[in-house]
PDB file of C-alpha atoms in Angstrom:
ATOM      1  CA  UNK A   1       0.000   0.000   0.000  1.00 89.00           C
ATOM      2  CA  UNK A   2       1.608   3.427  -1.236  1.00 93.00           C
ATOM      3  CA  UNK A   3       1.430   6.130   1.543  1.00 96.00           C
ATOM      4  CA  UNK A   4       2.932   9.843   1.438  1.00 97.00           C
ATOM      5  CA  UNK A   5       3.199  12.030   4.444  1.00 98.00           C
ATOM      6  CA  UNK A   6       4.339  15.620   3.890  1.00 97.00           C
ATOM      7  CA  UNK A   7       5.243  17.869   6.623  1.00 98.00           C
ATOM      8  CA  UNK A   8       6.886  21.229   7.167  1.00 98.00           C
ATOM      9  CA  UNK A   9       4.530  23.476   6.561  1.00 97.00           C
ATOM     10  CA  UNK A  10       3.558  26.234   8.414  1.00 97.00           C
ATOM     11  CA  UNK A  11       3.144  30.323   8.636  1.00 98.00           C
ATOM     12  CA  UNK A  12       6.324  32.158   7.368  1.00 98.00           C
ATOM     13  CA  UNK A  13       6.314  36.104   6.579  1.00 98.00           C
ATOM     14  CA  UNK A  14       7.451  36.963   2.901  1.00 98.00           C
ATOM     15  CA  UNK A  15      11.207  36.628   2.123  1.00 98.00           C
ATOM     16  CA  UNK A  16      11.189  33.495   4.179  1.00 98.00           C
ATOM     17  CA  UNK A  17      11.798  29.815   4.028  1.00 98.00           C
ATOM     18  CA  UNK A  18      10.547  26.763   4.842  1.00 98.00           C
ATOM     19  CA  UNK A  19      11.126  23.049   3.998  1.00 98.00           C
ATOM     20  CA  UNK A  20       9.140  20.363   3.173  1.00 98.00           C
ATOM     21  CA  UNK A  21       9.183  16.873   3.099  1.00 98.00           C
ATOM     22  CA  UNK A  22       7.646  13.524   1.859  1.00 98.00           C
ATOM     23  CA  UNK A  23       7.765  10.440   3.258  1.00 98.00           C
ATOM     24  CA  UNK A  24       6.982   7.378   1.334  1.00 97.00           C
ATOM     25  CA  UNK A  25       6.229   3.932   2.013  1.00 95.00           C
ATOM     26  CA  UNK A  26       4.869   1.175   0.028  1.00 93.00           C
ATOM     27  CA  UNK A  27       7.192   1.910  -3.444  1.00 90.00           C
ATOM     28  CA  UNK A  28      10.732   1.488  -4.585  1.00 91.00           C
ATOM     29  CA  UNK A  29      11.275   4.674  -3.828  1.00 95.00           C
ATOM     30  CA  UNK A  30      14.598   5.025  -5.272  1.00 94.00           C
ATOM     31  CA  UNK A  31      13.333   4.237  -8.853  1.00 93.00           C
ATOM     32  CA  UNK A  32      10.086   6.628  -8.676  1.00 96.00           C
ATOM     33  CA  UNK A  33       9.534  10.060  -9.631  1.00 97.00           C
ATOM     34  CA  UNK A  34       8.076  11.956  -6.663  1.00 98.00           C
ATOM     35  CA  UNK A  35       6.554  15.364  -7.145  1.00 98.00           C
ATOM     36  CA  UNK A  36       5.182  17.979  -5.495  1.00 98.00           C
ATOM     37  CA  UNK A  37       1.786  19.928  -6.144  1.00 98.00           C
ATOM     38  CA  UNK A  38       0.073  22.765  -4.629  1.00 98.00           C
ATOM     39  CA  UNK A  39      -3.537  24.229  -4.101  1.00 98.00           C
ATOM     40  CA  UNK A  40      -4.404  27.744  -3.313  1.00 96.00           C
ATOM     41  CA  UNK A  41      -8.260  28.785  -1.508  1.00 91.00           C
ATOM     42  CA  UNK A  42     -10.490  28.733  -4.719  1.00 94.00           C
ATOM     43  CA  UNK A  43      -7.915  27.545  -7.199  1.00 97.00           C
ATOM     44  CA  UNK A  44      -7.202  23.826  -9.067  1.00 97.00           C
ATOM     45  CA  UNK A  45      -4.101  22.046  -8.159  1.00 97.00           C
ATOM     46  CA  UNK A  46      -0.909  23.002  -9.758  1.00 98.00           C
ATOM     47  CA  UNK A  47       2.371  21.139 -10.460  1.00 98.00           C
ATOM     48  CA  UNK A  48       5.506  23.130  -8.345  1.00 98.00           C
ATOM     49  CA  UNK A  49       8.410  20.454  -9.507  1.00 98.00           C
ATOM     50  CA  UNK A  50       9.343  16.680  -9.984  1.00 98.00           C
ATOM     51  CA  UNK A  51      12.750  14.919  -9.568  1.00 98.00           C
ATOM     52  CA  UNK A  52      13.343  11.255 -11.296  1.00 96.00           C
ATOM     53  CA  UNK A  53      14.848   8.413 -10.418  1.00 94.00           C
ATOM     54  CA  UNK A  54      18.030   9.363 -11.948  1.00 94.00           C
ATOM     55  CA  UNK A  55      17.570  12.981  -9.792  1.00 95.00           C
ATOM     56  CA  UNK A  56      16.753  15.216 -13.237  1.00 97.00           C
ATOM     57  CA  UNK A  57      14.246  18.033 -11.754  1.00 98.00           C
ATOM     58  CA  UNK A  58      11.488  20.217 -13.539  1.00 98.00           C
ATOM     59  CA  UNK A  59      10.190  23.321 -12.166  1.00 98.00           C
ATOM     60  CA  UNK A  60       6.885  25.524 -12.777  1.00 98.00           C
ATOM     61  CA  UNK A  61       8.207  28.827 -14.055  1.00 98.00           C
ATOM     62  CA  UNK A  62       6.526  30.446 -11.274  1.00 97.00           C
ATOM     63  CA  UNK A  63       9.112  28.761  -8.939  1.00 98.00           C
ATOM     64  CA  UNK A  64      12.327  28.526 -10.696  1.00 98.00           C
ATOM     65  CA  UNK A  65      15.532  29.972  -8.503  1.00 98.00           C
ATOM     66  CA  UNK A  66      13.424  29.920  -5.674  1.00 98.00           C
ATOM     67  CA  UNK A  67      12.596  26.172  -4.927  1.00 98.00           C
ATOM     68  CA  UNK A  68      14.531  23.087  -4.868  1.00 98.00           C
ATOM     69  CA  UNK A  69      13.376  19.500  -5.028  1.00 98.00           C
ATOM     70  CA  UNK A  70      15.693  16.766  -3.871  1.00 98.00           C
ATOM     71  CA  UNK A  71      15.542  13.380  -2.631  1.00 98.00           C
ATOM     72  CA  UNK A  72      16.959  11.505   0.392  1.00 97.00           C
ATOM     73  CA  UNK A  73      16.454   7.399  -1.246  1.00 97.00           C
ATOM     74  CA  UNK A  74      18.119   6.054   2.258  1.00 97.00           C
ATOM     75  CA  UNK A  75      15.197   7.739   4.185  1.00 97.00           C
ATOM     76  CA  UNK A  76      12.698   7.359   0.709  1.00 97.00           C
ATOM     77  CA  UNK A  77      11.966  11.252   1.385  1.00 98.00           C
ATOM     78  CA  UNK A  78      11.441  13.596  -1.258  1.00 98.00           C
ATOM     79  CA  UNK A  79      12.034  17.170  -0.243  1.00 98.00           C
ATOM     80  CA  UNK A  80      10.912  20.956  -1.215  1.00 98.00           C
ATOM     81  CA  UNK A  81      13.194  23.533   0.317  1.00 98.00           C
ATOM     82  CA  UNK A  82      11.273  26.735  -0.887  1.00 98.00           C
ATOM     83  CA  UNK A  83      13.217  30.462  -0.515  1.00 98.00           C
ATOM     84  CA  UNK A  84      12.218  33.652  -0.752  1.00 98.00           C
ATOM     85  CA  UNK A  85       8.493  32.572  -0.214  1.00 98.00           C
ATOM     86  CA  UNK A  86       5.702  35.239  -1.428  1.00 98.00           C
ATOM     87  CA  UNK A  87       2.380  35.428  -0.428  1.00 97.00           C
ATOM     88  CA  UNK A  88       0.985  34.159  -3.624  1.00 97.00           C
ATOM     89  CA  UNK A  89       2.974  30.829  -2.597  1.00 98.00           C
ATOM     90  CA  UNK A  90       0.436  30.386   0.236  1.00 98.00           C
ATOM     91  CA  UNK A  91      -1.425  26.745  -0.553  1.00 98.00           C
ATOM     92  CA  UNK A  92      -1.705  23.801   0.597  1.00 98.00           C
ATOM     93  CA  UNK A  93       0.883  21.628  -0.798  1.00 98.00           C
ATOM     94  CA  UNK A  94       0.967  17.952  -1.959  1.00 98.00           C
ATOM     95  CA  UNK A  95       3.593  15.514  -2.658  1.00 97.00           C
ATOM     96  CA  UNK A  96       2.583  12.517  -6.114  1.00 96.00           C
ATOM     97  CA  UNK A  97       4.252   9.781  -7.226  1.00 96.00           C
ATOM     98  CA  UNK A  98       2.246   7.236  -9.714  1.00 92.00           C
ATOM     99  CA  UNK A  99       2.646   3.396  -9.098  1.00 87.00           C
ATOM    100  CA  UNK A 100       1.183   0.862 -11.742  1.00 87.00           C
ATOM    101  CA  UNK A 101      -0.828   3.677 -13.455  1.00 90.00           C
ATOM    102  CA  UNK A 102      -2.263   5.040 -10.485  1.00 92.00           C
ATOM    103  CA  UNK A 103      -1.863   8.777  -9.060  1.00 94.00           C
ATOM    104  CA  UNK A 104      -0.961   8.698  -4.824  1.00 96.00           C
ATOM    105  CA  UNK A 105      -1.149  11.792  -2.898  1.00 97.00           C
ATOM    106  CA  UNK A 106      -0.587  12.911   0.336  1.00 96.00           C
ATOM    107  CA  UNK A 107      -2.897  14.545   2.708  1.00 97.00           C
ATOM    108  CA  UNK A 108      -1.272  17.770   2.207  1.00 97.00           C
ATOM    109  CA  UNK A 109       0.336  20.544   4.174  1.00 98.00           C
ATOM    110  CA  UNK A 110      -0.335  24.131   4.691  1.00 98.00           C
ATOM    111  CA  UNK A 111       2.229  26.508   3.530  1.00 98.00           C
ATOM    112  CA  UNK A 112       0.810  30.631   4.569  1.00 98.00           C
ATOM    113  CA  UNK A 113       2.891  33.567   3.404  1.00 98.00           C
ATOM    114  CA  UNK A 114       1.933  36.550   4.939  1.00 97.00           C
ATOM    115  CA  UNK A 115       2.745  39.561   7.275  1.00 95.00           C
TER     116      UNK A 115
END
């Protein structure tokens, strides 16, 4: 049974950081690309980055130079070290992986930007 668990989240004013992670169970973790998501108030889910198996990474232009995916495959955690946060990066945010053609997701954690 696939299960992801993000944590991290939390209340940060802008400029900030904060750093996420994604534990999985129930995979090969090493050989599976993890991703993360996010979902603002009143908005549909949008893709934030992915790494591979082989560690290649692909960010949404709105994030670029100011997030970082990486993966621990010892501790099959995938993680989202986000800098110089900005109040339109407040969602909820979700970590994916796929497993014989089927989508897994976490339950989520809340990431608020504000003053």
């Amino acid at each position: 049974q696939v299960q992801l668990v993000e944590s991290g989240g939390g209340l940060v004013q802008p400029g900030g950081s904060l750093r996420l992670s994604c534990a999985a169970s129930g995979i090969a973790f090493s050989a599976y690309t993890m991703s993360w998501y996010r979902q603002a108030p009143g908005a549909q889910r949008e893709f934030v980055a992915y790494i591979t198996g082989g560690r290649r990474t692909n960010y949404a232009d709105s994030v670029k130079g100011r997030f970082t995916i990486s993966r621990d495959n010892a501790k099959n955690t995938v993680y989202l070290q986000m800098n110089s946060l900005k109040p339109e990066d407040t969602a909820t945010y979700y970590c994916n992986t796929e497993s014989s053609s089927r989508l897994y997701w976490g339950q989520g954690t809340q990431v608020t930007v504000s003053s």
